[in-house]
Short mmCIF file of C-alpha atoms in Angstrom, two decimals:
data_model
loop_
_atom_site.label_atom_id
_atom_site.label_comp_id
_atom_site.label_asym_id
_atom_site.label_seq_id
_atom_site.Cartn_x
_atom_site.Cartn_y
_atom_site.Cartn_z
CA UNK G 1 -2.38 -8.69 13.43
CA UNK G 2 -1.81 -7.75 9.84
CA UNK G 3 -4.08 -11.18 8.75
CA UNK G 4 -7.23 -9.25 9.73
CA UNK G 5 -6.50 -6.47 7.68
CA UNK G 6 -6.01 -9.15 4.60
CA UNK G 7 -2.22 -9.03 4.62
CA UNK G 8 0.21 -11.92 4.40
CA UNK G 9 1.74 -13.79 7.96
CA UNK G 10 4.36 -11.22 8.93
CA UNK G 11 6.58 -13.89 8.74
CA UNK G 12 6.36 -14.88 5.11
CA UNK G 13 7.03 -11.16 4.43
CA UNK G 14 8.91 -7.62 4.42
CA UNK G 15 6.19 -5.49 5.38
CA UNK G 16 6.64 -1.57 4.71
CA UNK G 17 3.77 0.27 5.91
CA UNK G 18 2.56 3.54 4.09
CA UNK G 19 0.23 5.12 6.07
CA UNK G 20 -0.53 8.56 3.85
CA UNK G 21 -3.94 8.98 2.46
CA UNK G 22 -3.48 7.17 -0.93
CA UNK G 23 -4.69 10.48 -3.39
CA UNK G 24 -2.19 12.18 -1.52
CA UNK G 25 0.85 10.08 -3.01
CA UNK G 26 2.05 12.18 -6.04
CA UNK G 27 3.31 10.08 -8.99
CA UNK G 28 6.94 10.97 -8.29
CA UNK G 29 6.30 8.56 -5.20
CA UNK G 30 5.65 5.43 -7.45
CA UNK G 31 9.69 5.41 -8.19
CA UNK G 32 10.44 5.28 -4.26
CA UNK G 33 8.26 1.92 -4.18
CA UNK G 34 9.04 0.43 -7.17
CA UNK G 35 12.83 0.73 -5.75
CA UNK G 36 11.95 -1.03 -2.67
CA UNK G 37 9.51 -4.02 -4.72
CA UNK G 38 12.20 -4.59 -7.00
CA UNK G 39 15.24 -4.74 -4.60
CA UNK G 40 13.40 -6.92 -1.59
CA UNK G 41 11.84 -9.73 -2.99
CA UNK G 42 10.14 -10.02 0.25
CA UNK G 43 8.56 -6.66 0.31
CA UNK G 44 4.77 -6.12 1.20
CA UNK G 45 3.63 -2.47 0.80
CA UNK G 46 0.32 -1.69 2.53
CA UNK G 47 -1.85 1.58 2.23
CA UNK G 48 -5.24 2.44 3.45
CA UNK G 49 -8.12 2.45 1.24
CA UNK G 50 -9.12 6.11 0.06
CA UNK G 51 -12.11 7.37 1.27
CA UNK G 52 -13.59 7.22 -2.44
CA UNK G 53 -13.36 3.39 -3.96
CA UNK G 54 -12.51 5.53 -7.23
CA UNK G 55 -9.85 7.37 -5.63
CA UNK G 56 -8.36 3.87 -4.55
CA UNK G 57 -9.06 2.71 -8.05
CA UNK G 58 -7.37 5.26 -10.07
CA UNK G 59 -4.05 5.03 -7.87
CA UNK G 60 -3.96 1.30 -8.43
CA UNK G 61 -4.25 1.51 -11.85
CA UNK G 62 -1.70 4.03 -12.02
CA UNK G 63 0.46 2.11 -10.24
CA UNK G 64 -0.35 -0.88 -12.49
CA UNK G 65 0.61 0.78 -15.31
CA UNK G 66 4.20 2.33 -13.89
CA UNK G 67 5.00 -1.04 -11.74
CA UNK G 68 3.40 -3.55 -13.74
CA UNK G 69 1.33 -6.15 -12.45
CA UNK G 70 3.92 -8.52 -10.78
CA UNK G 71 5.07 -5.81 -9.05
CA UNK G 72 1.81 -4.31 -8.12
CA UNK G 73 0.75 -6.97 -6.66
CA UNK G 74 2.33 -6.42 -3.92
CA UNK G 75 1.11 -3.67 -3.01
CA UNK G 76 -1.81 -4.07 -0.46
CA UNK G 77 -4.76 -1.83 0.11
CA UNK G 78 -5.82 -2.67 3.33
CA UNK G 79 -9.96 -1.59 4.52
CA UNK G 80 -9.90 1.81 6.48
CA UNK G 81 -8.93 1.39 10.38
CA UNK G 82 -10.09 3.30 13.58
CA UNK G 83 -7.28 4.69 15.18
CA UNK G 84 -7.37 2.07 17.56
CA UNK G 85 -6.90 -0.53 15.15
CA UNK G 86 -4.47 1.64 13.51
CA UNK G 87 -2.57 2.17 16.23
CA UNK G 88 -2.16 -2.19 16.63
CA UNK G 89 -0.43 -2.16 13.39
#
């Protein structure tokens, strides 16, 4: 269930999951989900957590800065999964 990954009920939300590696997501990227933030008011978007904590800090400061907070905001890093937890998503 997304709730023990830290996400919101799945039905108080549009969840859109992003399952790429999160220093793989080239800036040119950040347009696609500010596109779907700002035109679904309901929209979750959830990424793993990098390997590196910095690596997961430097993308959501990046995105921060291109989204702005009220946007970034909802965008979820969720804790690293096994596949088989993965796979439940």
């Amino acid at each position: 269930a997304t709730q023990d990954i830290g996400l919101p009920a799945e039905d108080e939300m549009h969840l859109y999951l992003c399952p790429q590696t999160l220093y793989k997501l080239h800036p040119d990227f950040d347009r696609l989900l500010e596109g779907i933030l700002t035109h679904d008011s309901l929209a979750v978007i959830a990424m793993p957590a990098a390997q590196k904590e910095e690596w997961t800090a430097q993308v959501r400061a990046r995105l921060e800065d291109r989204l702005g907070n009220a946007l970034a905001a909802r965008i979820r890093v969720f804790r690293r999964l096994d596949f088989a937890e993965f796979t439940k998503l």
